[in-house]
Structure formats: structure tokens, C-alpha cells
Short mmCIF file of C-alpha atoms and ligand atoms in Angstrom, two decimals:
data_model
loop_
_atom_site.label_atom_id
_atom_site.label_comp_id
_atom_site.label_asym_id
_atom_site.label_seq_id
_atom_site.Cartn_x
_atom_site.Cartn_y
_atom_site.Cartn_z
CA MET A 1149 0.00 0.00 0.00
CA LEU A 1150 1.20 3.47 -0.83
CA PRO A 1151 1.71 5.99 1.99
CA PRO A 1152 -0.69 8.92 1.94
CA LEU A 1153 0.27 11.75 -0.39
CA GLN A 1154 0.77 14.21 2.45
CA CYS A 1155 3.38 11.98 4.02
CA ILE A 1156 5.29 11.79 0.78
CA ILE A 1157 5.23 15.55 0.41
CA LYS A 1158 6.34 16.03 3.99
CA ARG A 1159 9.22 13.61 3.57
CA ALA A 1160 10.29 15.34 0.36
CA GLN A 1161 10.20 18.71 2.10
CA LEU A 1162 12.28 17.39 4.96
CA SER A 1163 14.96 15.91 2.76
CA ASN A 1164 15.08 19.17 0.84
CA THR A 1165 15.59 21.28 3.92
CA ASN A 1166 18.25 18.88 5.19
CA GLN A 1167 20.04 19.18 1.90
CA TYR A 1168 19.93 22.95 2.19
CA LEU A 1169 21.31 22.73 5.70
CA ALA A 1170 24.14 20.41 4.72
CA ARG A 1171 25.01 22.58 1.77
CA ALA A 1172 25.06 25.75 3.87
CA ALA A 1173 27.26 24.09 6.47
CA SER A 1174 29.78 22.71 4.00
CA LYS A 1175 30.05 25.98 2.08
CA GLY A 1176 30.40 27.86 5.36
CA LEU A 1177 33.08 25.49 6.59
CA GLU A 1178 35.05 26.03 3.41
CA ALA A 1179 34.89 29.81 3.88
CA ALA A 1180 35.80 29.56 7.56
CA MET A 1181 38.83 27.38 6.81
CA GLU A 1182 40.00 29.90 4.23
CA LEU A 1183 39.71 32.56 6.88
CA ARG A 1184 41.64 30.45 9.35
CA ARG A 1185 44.45 30.13 6.87
CA LEU A 1186 45.02 33.90 7.05
CA ARG A 1187 47.11 33.79 10.21
CA GLY A 1188 48.40 37.08 11.50
CA LEU A 1189 45.18 39.06 11.34
CA SER A 1190 44.06 40.99 14.37
CA ALA A 1191 40.90 39.77 16.05
CA ALA A 1192 38.96 42.83 14.88
CA THR A 1193 39.85 42.28 11.23
CA ALA A 1194 39.22 38.55 11.38
CA ARG A 1195 35.82 39.14 12.99
CA GLN A 1196 34.88 41.58 10.29
CA LEU A 1197 35.95 39.11 7.63
CA PHE A 1198 33.93 36.41 9.36
CA THR A 1199 30.75 38.49 9.28
CA SER A 1200 31.31 39.56 5.69
CA THR A 1201 32.55 36.33 4.12
CA VAL A 1202 31.56 33.33 6.25
CA ALA A 1203 28.24 34.32 7.81
CA PRO A 1204 26.53 35.30 4.51
CA VAL A 1205 27.52 31.95 2.96
CA VAL A 1206 25.92 30.02 5.81
CA ASP A 1207 22.89 32.29 6.06
CA TYR A 1208 22.05 32.25 2.37
CA ALA A 1209 18.34 31.37 2.05
CA SER A 1210 18.25 30.41 5.73
CA ASN A 1211 14.67 31.69 5.82
CA VAL A 1212 13.70 28.59 3.89
CA TRP A 1213 15.36 25.94 6.02
CA MET A 1214 15.96 27.38 9.49
CA HIS A 1215 12.68 25.91 10.79
CA ALA A 1216 14.11 22.43 10.19
CA CYS A 1217 17.23 23.26 12.18
CA LYS A 1218 16.66 21.45 15.44
CA ASP A 1219 19.46 21.11 17.99
CA LYS A 1220 20.70 17.91 16.40
CA GLY A 1221 20.85 19.38 12.93
CA MET A 1222 22.83 22.39 14.11
CA GLY A 1223 26.03 20.35 14.58
CA PRO A 1224 27.65 21.14 11.23
CA ILE A 1225 26.71 24.83 11.55
CA HIS A 1226 28.21 24.94 15.04
CA ARG A 1227 31.40 23.55 13.63
CA VAL A 1228 31.58 26.49 11.23
CA GLN A 1229 31.15 28.84 14.18
CA ARG A 1230 33.95 27.14 16.11
CA VAL A 1231 36.34 27.26 13.16
CA GLY A 1232 35.42 30.92 12.78
CA ALA A 1233 36.14 31.57 16.45
CA GLN A 1234 39.46 29.81 16.06
CA ALA A 1235 40.32 32.09 13.17
CA ILE A 1236 39.40 35.15 15.22
CA VAL A 1237 40.82 34.52 18.69
CA GLY A 1238 42.42 31.09 18.45
CA THR A 1239 40.20 29.03 20.74
CA PHE A 1240 40.55 25.27 20.35
CA LEU A 1241 37.96 23.39 18.31
CA THR A 1242 37.07 21.38 21.40
CA VAL A 1243 35.77 24.47 23.20
CA ALA A 1244 31.99 24.50 23.51
CA THR A 1245 30.42 26.45 20.65
CA SER A 1246 28.72 29.04 22.81
CA VAL A 1247 31.92 29.72 24.77
CA ALA A 1248 33.93 30.05 21.55
CA GLU A 1249 31.33 32.43 20.16
CA ALA A 1250 31.39 34.50 23.32
CA GLU A 1251 35.21 34.73 23.29
CA ALA A 1252 35.29 35.71 19.61
CA HIS A 1253 32.30 38.01 20.11
CA ILE A 1254 30.30 36.74 17.17
CA ALA A 1255 26.55 36.20 17.09
CA THR A 1256 25.26 32.65 17.36
CA ALA A 1257 24.00 31.13 14.13
CA ARG A 1258 20.48 30.86 15.51
CA ARG A 1259 20.50 34.53 16.38
CA ARG A 1260 21.60 35.43 12.86
CA PHE A 1261 18.90 33.23 11.30
CA TRP A 1262 16.21 34.77 13.45
CA LYS A 1263 17.40 38.28 12.73
CA ARG A 1264 17.12 37.64 9.02
CA ALA A 1265 13.75 35.97 9.29
CA VAL A 1266 12.30 38.79 11.40
CA LYS A 1267 13.63 41.34 8.93
CA MET A 1268 12.10 39.47 6.03
CA TRP A 1269 8.73 39.11 7.76
CA THR A 1270 8.69 42.85 8.48
CA ASP A 1271 9.84 43.71 4.96
CA ILE A 1272 7.05 41.66 3.40
CA HIS A 1273 4.51 43.73 5.31
CA THR A 1274 5.85 46.99 3.91
CA LEU A 1275 5.42 45.87 0.31
CA PRO A 1276 2.73 47.63 -1.72
CA GLY A 1277 -0.65 45.90 -1.82
CA THR A 1278 -0.11 44.96 -5.45
CA ASN A 1279 2.71 42.61 -4.51
CA PRO A 1280 1.58 38.95 -4.31
CA LEU A 1281 3.83 38.29 -1.31
CA ARG A 1282 2.11 41.02 0.67
CA ARG A 1283 -1.27 39.46 -0.04
CA CYS A 1284 -0.35 35.98 1.16
CA THR A 1285 0.79 36.94 4.66
CA ASP A 1286 -2.60 35.87 6.04
CA GLN A 1287 -2.11 32.39 4.68
CA ILE A 1288 1.39 32.15 6.11
CA ARG A 1289 0.07 33.07 9.53
CA LYS A 1290 -2.59 30.36 9.51
CA PHE A 1291 -1.88 27.18 11.45
CA ARG A 1292 -1.84 24.11 9.24
CA ARG A 1293 -0.81 20.58 9.85
CA TYR A 1294 0.72 20.17 6.40
CA HIS A 1295 2.14 22.63 3.87
CA ARG A 1296 3.08 25.00 6.63
CA SER A 1297 5.10 27.93 5.41
CA PRO A 1298 8.74 28.13 6.51
CA LEU A 1299 7.87 31.58 7.82
CA TYR A 1300 5.03 30.26 9.98
CA HIS A 1301 7.05 30.09 13.19
CA VAL A 1302 8.31 33.64 12.63
CA ALA A 1303 4.74 34.79 12.14
CA ASP A 1304 3.78 32.92 15.28
CA ALA A 1305 6.57 34.44 17.37
CA LEU A 1306 5.54 37.92 16.24
CA LYS A 1307 1.79 37.46 16.46
CA HIS A 1308 1.49 40.09 19.20
CA ILE A 1309 2.81 42.85 16.96
CA ASP A 1310 0.24 44.34 14.62
CA MET A 1311 2.03 44.09 11.29
CA GLU A 1312 -1.05 44.84 9.22
CA THR A 1313 -0.90 48.56 10.03
CA LEU A 1314 2.70 48.84 8.95
CA GLU A 1315 3.63 51.62 6.53
CA THR A 1316 4.00 50.84 2.84
CA ILE A 1317 7.42 51.41 1.35
CA ASN A 1318 7.55 51.81 -2.41
CA PRO A 1319 10.66 51.14 -4.49
CA PHE A 1320 10.76 54.83 -5.38
CA THR A 1321 9.70 57.79 -3.29
CA LEU A 1322 9.81 60.30 -6.13
CA ALA A 1323 10.28 60.15 -9.84
CA PRO A 1324 13.99 60.50 -10.66
CA TRP A 1325 13.36 63.79 -12.47
CA ALA A 1326 11.25 65.35 -9.69
CA GLU A 1327 12.89 68.35 -8.11
CA ARG A 1328 14.23 67.79 -4.59
CA VAL A 1329 13.68 70.31 -1.82
CA GLN A 1330 16.29 72.85 -0.88
CA ALA A 1331 17.97 72.14 2.39
CA ASP A 1332 21.05 73.64 3.90
CA GLY A 1333 22.91 73.44 7.15
CA GLY A 1334 23.85 77.03 7.73
CA GLU A 1335 23.02 80.46 6.34
CA GLN A 1336 19.60 81.38 5.04
CA LEU A 1337 18.94 80.95 1.35
CA GLU A 1338 17.58 83.82 -0.67
CA GLY A 1339 14.02 83.15 -1.70
CA PRO A 1340 12.45 84.58 -4.84
CA ALA A 1341 9.34 86.05 -3.21
CA GLU A 1342 10.87 89.22 -1.77
CA ALA A 1343 7.65 91.14 -2.18
CA GLY A 1344 5.59 88.65 -0.21
CA GLY A 1345 5.63 87.69 3.42
CA CYS A 1346 7.93 85.30 5.14
CA MET A 1347 7.38 82.59 7.65
CA GLN A 1348 9.61 80.62 9.94
CA VAL A 1349 8.38 77.33 11.30
CA ALA A 1350 10.29 75.32 13.88
CA VAL A 1351 9.41 71.66 14.42
CA SER A 1352 10.55 69.44 17.21
CA SER A 1353 9.79 65.95 18.46
CA SER A 1354 9.79 64.26 21.82
CA ALA A 1355 9.74 60.63 22.91
CA ARG A 1356 9.11 59.81 26.55
CA ASN A 1357 6.52 58.14 28.76
CA GLU A 1358 6.11 55.53 26.02
CA LEU A 1359 4.72 58.22 23.75
CA VAL A 1360 5.91 60.10 20.71
CA GLY A 1361 4.70 63.61 19.95
CA PHE A 1362 5.72 66.70 18.12
CA GLY A 1363 5.55 70.45 18.65
CA VAL A 1364 5.47 73.32 16.19
CA ALA A 1365 6.24 77.00 16.71
CA LEU A 1366 5.45 79.42 13.91
CA GLU A 1367 6.42 83.02 13.26
CA LYS A 1368 4.58 84.73 10.43
CA ARG A 1369 5.51 88.10 8.96
CA PRO A 1370 2.79 89.26 6.56
CA PRO A 1371 3.93 91.56 3.73
CA ARG A 1372 2.13 94.86 4.43
CA ASN A 1373 1.17 95.52 8.02
CA ARG A 1374 4.50 94.08 9.21
CA LYS A 1375 3.06 92.83 12.45
CA LEU A 1376 4.45 89.51 13.59
CA LYS A 1377 2.06 86.68 14.27
CA HIS A 1378 2.92 83.75 16.49
CA LYS A 1379 1.36 80.36 16.71
CA ALA A 1380 2.28 77.16 18.48
CA LEU A 1381 0.75 73.74 18.62
CA SER A 1382 1.49 70.32 19.99
CA ARG A 1383 0.25 66.91 18.90
CA THR A 1384 0.57 63.48 20.45
CA LEU A 1385 1.35 61.21 17.55
CA ALA A 1386 1.45 57.59 18.70
CA ALA A 1387 2.92 55.08 21.12
CA ARG A 1388 6.70 54.74 21.19
CA THR A 1389 6.32 51.17 19.94
CA GLU A 1390 4.95 52.52 16.67
CA GLN A 1391 6.75 55.78 15.99
CA ASN A 1392 10.14 57.35 16.68
CA PRO A 1393 11.52 60.90 17.04
CA PHE A 1394 12.62 60.91 13.41
CA SER A 1395 9.19 60.01 12.06
CA ALA A 1396 7.63 62.54 14.45
CA GLU A 1397 9.74 65.32 12.92
CA LEU A 1398 8.52 64.34 9.46
CA ALA A 1399 4.94 64.09 10.71
CA ALA A 1400 5.24 67.57 12.21
CA MET A 1401 6.41 69.02 8.90
CA ALA A 1402 3.62 67.29 6.99
CA HIS A 1403 1.11 68.53 9.55
CA VAL A 1404 2.22 72.14 9.52
CA LEU A 1405 2.43 72.31 5.72
CA SER A 1406 -1.11 70.98 5.48
CA THR A 1407 -2.44 73.82 7.66
CA MET A 1408 -1.54 76.58 5.18
CA PRO A 1409 -3.65 76.01 2.06
CA GLY A 1410 -4.54 79.66 1.34
CA LEU A 1411 -1.04 81.04 1.60
CA LYS A 1412 0.35 83.09 -1.32
CA ASP A 1413 3.74 84.65 -2.11
CA TYR A 1414 5.40 83.49 1.09
CA ARG A 1415 8.91 82.40 1.77
CA ILE A 1416 8.59 79.52 4.21
CA THR A 1417 11.58 78.20 6.13
CA LEU A 1418 11.23 75.03 8.18
CA LEU A 1419 13.71 74.71 11.01
CA THR A 1420 14.61 71.45 12.67
CA SER A 1421 17.45 70.14 14.77
CA ASN A 1422 17.05 66.63 13.38
CA LYS A 1423 19.69 66.23 10.70
CA ALA A 1424 18.41 62.84 9.54
CA ALA A 1425 15.03 64.37 8.69
CA VAL A 1426 16.62 67.12 6.57
CA LEU A 1427 18.91 64.68 4.77
CA THR A 1428 16.01 62.33 4.08
CA LEU A 1429 13.96 65.14 2.59
CA ARG A 1430 16.81 66.23 0.39
CA ASN A 1431 17.44 62.73 -0.86
CA PRO A 1432 14.47 60.43 -0.16
CA ARG A 1433 15.12 56.73 -0.62
CA GLN A 1434 13.41 53.42 0.02
CA GLN A 1435 13.20 53.88 3.75
CA SER A 1436 11.05 54.09 6.83
CA GLY A 1437 8.95 57.26 7.02
CA GLN A 1438 8.44 57.31 3.27
CA GLU A 1439 4.73 58.09 3.49
CA PHE A 1440 5.42 61.28 5.42
CA VAL A 1441 8.06 62.32 2.90
CA CYS A 1442 5.62 61.78 0.03
CA ARG A 1443 2.98 63.80 1.83
CA ILE A 1444 5.45 66.63 2.45
CA TYR A 1445 6.42 66.70 -1.24
CA LYS A 1446 2.78 66.82 -2.32
CA LEU A 1447 2.05 69.70 0.06
CA ILE A 1448 5.12 71.61 -1.10
CA LYS A 1449 3.94 71.25 -4.69
CA ARG A 1450 0.56 72.67 -3.72
CA LEU A 1451 2.20 75.61 -1.98
CA GLN A 1452 4.49 76.25 -4.93
CA ARG A 1453 1.47 76.59 -7.20
CA ASN A 1454 0.58 79.65 -5.13
CA ARG A 1455 4.07 81.06 -5.70
CA ASN A 1456 5.30 80.15 -2.25
CA HIS A 1457 8.87 79.10 -1.72
CA VAL A 1458 9.66 76.34 0.78
CA GLN A 1459 13.07 75.50 2.16
CA PHE A 1460 14.42 73.43 5.04
CA ARG A 1461 17.13 74.39 7.43
CA TRP A 1462 18.99 72.28 9.91
CA VAL A 1463 19.89 74.05 13.14
CA SER A 1464 22.40 72.48 15.48
CA ALA A 1465 20.85 71.54 18.81
CA SER A 1466 23.58 73.46 20.62
CA GLU A 1467 22.62 76.68 18.80
CA ASP A 1468 20.29 78.87 20.82
CA ASN A 1469 17.25 79.27 18.59
CA LYS A 1470 14.21 80.83 20.25
CA LEU A 1471 11.67 79.38 17.87
CA LEU A 1472 13.11 75.87 18.16
CA GLY A 1473 13.09 76.21 21.92
CA LEU A 1474 9.36 77.01 21.80
CA ALA A 1475 8.72 74.03 19.55
CA LYS A 1476 10.61 71.78 21.95
CA VAL A 1477 8.44 72.94 24.86
CA GLN A 1478 5.35 72.13 22.78
CA ALA A 1479 6.74 68.72 21.85
CA ARG A 1480 7.39 67.88 25.47
CA ALA A 1481 3.86 68.92 26.35
CA ALA A 1482 2.62 66.41 23.78
CA THR A 1483 4.33 63.54 25.55
CA GLN A 1484 3.21 64.28 29.08
CA GLU A 1485 2.01 61.33 31.05
CA ASP A 1486 -1.53 60.24 30.17
CA ALA A 1487 -1.59 62.33 27.00
CA LEU A 1488 -4.23 61.15 24.56
CA LEU A 1489 -3.40 60.27 20.98
CA GLN A 1490 -4.47 62.97 18.53
CA GLU A 1491 -3.17 61.65 15.23
CA SER A 1492 -3.26 58.40 13.39
CA ALA A 1493 -0.21 57.37 11.45
CA PRO A 1494 1.01 54.10 9.97
CA ARG A 1495 3.45 52.11 12.06
CA MET A 1496 7.06 52.85 11.24
CA LYS A 1497 9.05 49.95 9.86
CA SER A 1498 12.28 50.82 11.68
CA THR A 1499 10.59 51.01 15.08
CA THR A 1500 8.56 47.85 14.47
CA LEU A 1501 11.67 45.99 13.36
CA ASN A 1502 13.47 46.92 16.58
CA LEU A 1503 10.49 45.80 18.63
CA ALA A 1504 10.17 42.55 16.68
CA ARG A 1505 13.86 41.82 17.11
CA SER A 1506 13.72 42.39 20.83
CA GLN A 1507 10.79 39.95 21.06
CA ALA A 1508 11.79 37.15 18.74
CA VAL A 1509 15.55 37.13 18.23
CA PRO A 1510 17.20 34.90 20.85
CA ARG A 1511 19.87 36.52 22.98
CA ASN A 1512 23.42 35.25 23.21
CA THR A 1513 23.63 33.27 26.42
CA LEU A 1514 25.76 30.46 27.73
CA PRO A 1515 23.82 27.25 28.38
CA ALA A 1516 23.95 26.01 31.96
CA ASP A 1517 25.91 22.84 31.25
CA VAL A 1518 28.90 24.17 29.30
CA GLY A 1519 32.04 26.20 29.94
CA LYS A 1520 32.62 25.56 33.63
CA HIS A 1521 36.12 27.01 33.53
CA ALA A 1522 35.14 29.94 31.28
CA LYS A 1523 32.28 30.87 33.60
CA ARG A 1524 34.54 30.72 36.63
CA VAL A 1525 37.04 33.03 34.94
CA ASP A 1526 34.46 35.42 33.56
CA ALA A 1527 30.99 35.82 34.99
CA ALA A 1528 30.18 38.49 32.40
CA LEU A 1529 30.23 36.13 29.42
CA PRO A 1530 28.94 36.71 26.81
CA GLY A 1531 29.67 40.41 26.81
CA LYS A 1532 31.10 43.26 24.82
CA HIS A 1533 34.24 43.36 26.92
CA THR A 1534 35.72 40.40 25.02
CA ARG A 1535 36.20 42.73 22.06
CA LEU A 1536 38.14 45.08 24.27
CA LEU A 1537 40.32 42.21 25.43
CA TYR A 1538 41.18 40.71 22.08
CA ASP A 1539 40.92 43.40 19.44
CA ARG A 1540 44.37 44.93 19.86
CA LEU A 1541 46.20 41.64 20.25
CA SER A 1542 48.13 39.79 17.59
CA TRP A 1543 46.86 36.31 16.76
CA LYS A 1544 49.59 34.69 18.85
CA GLU A 1545 48.75 36.79 21.88
CA ALA A 1546 45.06 36.22 21.33
CA THR A 1547 45.36 32.45 21.20
CA VAL A 1548 47.38 32.45 24.43
CA LEU A 1549 44.70 34.47 26.16
CA ALA A 1550 41.89 32.37 24.65
CA GLN A 1551 43.54 29.16 25.86
CA LEU A 1552 43.91 30.47 29.39
CA ARG A 1553 40.37 31.84 29.50
CA THR A 1554 38.69 28.72 28.18
CA GLY A 1555 40.87 26.33 30.17
CA MET A 1556 41.49 24.28 27.04
CA ALA A 1557 45.19 24.98 26.73
CA ARG A 1558 48.37 23.14 25.93
CA LEU A 1559 48.88 22.30 29.58
CA ASN A 1560 49.07 18.75 30.84
CA GLY A 1561 45.88 19.09 32.85
CA TYR A 1562 43.87 19.45 29.65
CA LEU A 1563 46.10 17.43 27.32
CA TYR A 1564 45.69 14.41 29.58
CA ARG A 1565 41.91 14.75 29.34
CA ILE A 1566 42.03 14.41 25.57
CA ASN A 1567 44.66 11.64 25.72
CA ALA A 1568 47.37 13.86 24.28
CA ALA A 1569 49.64 13.58 27.31
CA ALA A 1570 50.65 10.61 29.45
CA THR A 1571 49.86 12.39 32.71
CA GLY A 1572 48.02 15.44 33.99
CA GLN A 1573 50.84 16.26 36.42
CA CYS A 1574 52.99 19.32 35.92
CA ALA A 1575 56.68 18.81 35.08
CA CYS A 1576 57.57 20.36 38.46
CA GLY A 1577 55.97 17.34 40.08
CA GLN A 1578 54.01 19.38 42.61
CA ALA A 1579 50.47 19.28 41.29
CA LYS A 1580 48.15 18.90 38.32
CA GLU A 1581 49.06 21.40 35.61
CA THR A 1582 45.97 23.59 35.49
CA VAL A 1583 45.69 27.19 34.32
CA GLU A 1584 45.87 28.39 37.90
CA HIS A 1585 48.90 26.28 38.72
CA PHE A 1586 50.63 27.49 35.57
CA LEU A 1587 49.84 31.18 36.14
CA PHE A 1588 50.38 31.56 39.87
CA ARG A 1589 51.97 28.58 41.58
CA CYS A 1590 54.34 26.58 39.41
CA ARG A 1591 57.91 26.96 40.73
CA LYS A 1592 59.43 26.51 37.30
CA TRP A 1593 58.24 29.95 36.24
CA THR A 1594 58.84 32.03 39.38
CA ALA A 1595 61.44 34.16 37.61
CA HIS A 1596 59.03 35.02 34.81
CA ARG A 1597 56.29 36.06 37.18
CA THR A 1598 57.73 39.27 38.67
CA GLU A 1599 56.18 41.70 36.18
CA MET A 1600 52.79 40.05 36.50
CA LEU A 1601 52.78 40.31 40.27
CA GLN A 1602 53.60 44.03 40.17
CA CYS A 1603 50.22 44.75 38.57
CA THR A 1604 48.26 44.52 41.78
CA ASP A 1605 48.47 44.07 45.50
CA ILE A 1606 44.93 43.07 46.30
CA HIS A 1607 44.09 40.73 43.42
CA ARG A 1608 47.08 38.36 43.73
CA GLY A 1609 46.09 34.91 42.57
CA ASN A 1610 42.75 36.12 41.22
CA LEU A 1611 42.25 34.25 37.96
CA SER A 1612 39.47 36.56 36.75
CA PHE A 1613 41.54 39.68 37.34
CA TYR A 1614 44.55 38.41 35.39
CA LEU A 1615 42.51 37.08 32.47
CA GLY A 1616 40.21 40.08 32.02
CA GLY A 1617 37.12 38.41 33.44
CA LYS A 1618 34.50 39.52 35.88
CA SER A 1619 34.60 37.72 39.19
CA PRO A 1620 31.35 37.35 41.14
CA SER A 1621 32.52 39.92 43.70
CA ASP A 1622 32.94 42.66 41.07
CA ASP A 1623 30.24 45.30 40.87
CA GLN A 1624 28.25 46.68 37.93
CA LYS A 1625 30.90 49.20 36.91
CA TRP A 1626 33.56 46.56 36.45
CA THR A 1627 35.84 46.79 33.40
CA PRO A 1628 38.70 44.44 32.57
CA ASN A 1629 42.16 45.55 33.67
CA LEU A 1630 44.01 45.46 30.36
CA GLU A 1631 47.42 46.01 31.97
CA ALA A 1632 47.10 42.85 34.01
CA VAL A 1633 45.84 40.90 31.00
CA ARG A 1634 48.82 42.05 28.92
CA ALA A 1635 51.19 41.06 31.71
CA SER A 1636 49.66 37.57 31.90
CA ILE A 1637 49.98 37.16 28.14
CA ARG A 1638 53.62 38.27 28.20
CA PHE A 1639 54.27 35.84 31.03
CA ALA A 1640 52.66 32.94 29.17
CA ILE A 1641 54.55 33.70 25.97
CA ALA A 1642 57.87 34.06 27.83
CA THR A 1643 57.49 30.59 29.32
CA GLY A 1644 56.84 29.15 25.86
CA ARG A 1645 54.62 26.55 27.51
CA LEU A 1646 51.50 27.15 25.42
CA GLU A 1647 53.15 27.00 22.04
CA ALA A 1648 52.56 24.10 19.70
CA THR A 1649 55.53 21.77 19.54
ZN1 ZN B 1149 54.27 23.15 38.05
#
């Protein structure tokens, strides 16, 4: 009897995804080995090469097969990560993957896959409604027993974020021949409408109390009676999970330009302290906030038909501008606690992407059952400080430090464990040759140790201190003592004990 059709399809899918996985791993391994061959690179350079040459090879099309990547299937990918870590800081291949990744300060493969998948899921939702991918997101989200989309689990992890209200981002904001707005960073441009009035509008945004709002302050000088008119307004735009200060600046400009339909022969200058907003307006691209930019361009066109002239000016936040100060006060008023929303705007892609990443992308953590020695040396693993430790070191220095920090070093204590030495005892005959014995106690190296011991009076014999780790007694403000770390590395190199024979 034949198996049911669905089973056949499922089996075919599975073998396909496994093939993808195997292919990604073998290609990645090839790239990582090439990288490892380039001895003599600093850790910073090697890490950069890893992210630009090895990671993309492994991650290619990972959106399609990552759902099939269970713990067992991750083995070959983990191997790529370990070879990469070896190329960066010189950890041994026997070091647990997560410890090697933490030492080399590279993201775990799972984290990379999720980051890509979340980005793709968000990107799909910003496509125009005419795109077939955009229209099938509902079907992807649906739970099915068979024919489940590879993106289903991403959709499921992000089901609490309302993606349907996301902004639409078109391939082009403006036609290539459309005139861009004038924007400058300094002195005022001469407008053509000398006979008419002039107007200065300052916009500002504020983000606090989980809210985003904007404020506008306006100074209008009509042509004849020469009496200044002032106006100010504030608007609460949306929750901070949907909008950001940048989009609020654009929203403020769109709002204020829409309030002046009857204006004629005016020279309008919009002031802002947000440089990104001015640069975006001058050169709009395929980016978050595009709808606001389009709206601003449409409104400018309408104003220009009435012989108005609109320009944008960036004012440095340190400059004391009265109008901008007023706008800032208004913006802050818009984000007071318990302020009610007054506008409705599409969710910003950039903000949503950040939120989605924080919810769905797994953090780098060390599993409970690995890296006993590494955890004892450094309670702050994984952390940014490992970059600080390794980045300025040569590969030789880095591998010495990595060996001491991971405990997997060319010392008898470890070599015996992997059957590479006849005994775990140190050549001095006193004790087992561990990292601690080697660094602090072995009598063979007493002469070499003087410089190292001069580094500190209170931390003598503290493994964490000498290897740039955080010991449990250190407080929040702890930073590694690089002097001590350098001294330990010099000591280890001087003894020649850790070098390959
Ligand atoms: Zn010894």
C-alpha cells in the first residue's frame, strides 16, 4: 500500500531542507577554513571578515530551512562557528560552541537566522498591496498541519505585533526627475518672493513616557502691516512602539504644511534640529517614514502653485534658537504622562523591526551545562568586553589568552583529558598542571612572574583579574584591567609553555 500523499510531500520537504542545511554548512566550513588560513590578522579584522565572508555563505536562504534546524541538525553549523572563532581569537575546536562564540564576540548562528527571518517578515509587510507576497501573509500566519510555510514560526513568534498597520514602502519615493527640496545646514537661502511675506516654522519631536509627539512654533511676517504673528501647537502622535523621534519630525512638517492652504507669495523656512530628517527630505530613498516624505512633497507642490517658496534648514541643537526652543516645549507637552493620541499614522518599519527583534531574536547566552572554567574566569560572558580584550592583540597573543580563559590549553591538565599527554601532572611534580597552577603557583616559572605580580596588591592569585574576566565579587561598573591581561599574556609567551611543539 502506498503511503498517503501528504506523508510523501512532507518527507520530500524534509529531505530538501536537510540538503539545504548540509550545503550551507559545508560551504560555510570552506569559507571559515579559508579565513583560518590567514594567520596574523588581528581579532577585529578577522571578525569583520567572518561576518562579511563566512556568515553570509551560511545564512544564504536560511529563511527557507531554518525551521528544520533542530538542535541535532545544528552540529555542522556549530562547527563552522567554532572554526570561525578559532580564526578570530584562536580558541581550540574542542571548546563549547557558545563559549567560543562569546570569546570571539560573534553572534550565534540561531540569532543570525532569526534576525534575518524577522527582517524578512517585516519587509514583506511593507510591500505595496499589489505585490503577491504582501497578499499571502494571512495564509502564512494560519496554522496548518501540512504545507506549513517556513515563515510560519516567525509569524507565530511575532503574532502580538500588529504588522497589518505597517507603513508601505515603495521602491521609489519620487520620480527620478522630480525636483528635490532645498535644504542647507547654515546660512539662510535667498528666496524669490521678496515682495511677499515670510514665515519661519520650527518643528521638534519628543519621545518619553512611552509616547511620541511633536511640537510646532510658527512666526509669520505678513507683507504689508509688518506685524508679527505667532502660533504654536502640539500633537501626540502615537505610542513609542509605533513611531520614533525621526518620524515625528517628518509628521510635524507634513502637519504644519497641510495647515496653510490659502497662503500666497510666502517664503517659508522650516527649522529642525534633526539632521536625519533634513537629509532624508533632500534625498528620499526606500526607507522608513516614506509616506510622510511623500505627503510633504505633495504639500510643497501645492504651496508652490501659489508662488510660495519652501526650504528646510537644519539648526544644530547646541545653537540657541528661540523658535526651536518654543517648539521643543510644545513637543514635550505632547508627551506628558496620560496624553491622549491625537493623530493616526502608519506604524514605522524601523521602530517595528526593533520591537520585533527584541521579542523574537534569541539573545546570546551560555547554556547552563557548558564552559565551567570559562564561567569561573568570567561571569560576564557573553559580553562586549571580550572585544576590548582581544581586538588589539596579535593572533599569537590572542590564542594564548583564549587558551587560558577557556581552560582548554596546551597544559598537561587538559592534554591528559584528551589523551594527548601521558599524565596530567605538571613537570615540576608538585600538582596537576591547570591554568591556575601554571599562572600563579608553578615553581618553574617564578622568575618570569615578577612583572605580573607588580600589577596589583589586592588581586594576587585572582584568575578573573589576570585574564580580564569579571569575578562574582565585582560590581556593575567593572571593566577588565588590560594592563594585568597584557602582563599575563607576556608571562605565558615568555614561558613558551603554550606554544605548539
Ligand atoms: Zn608546576
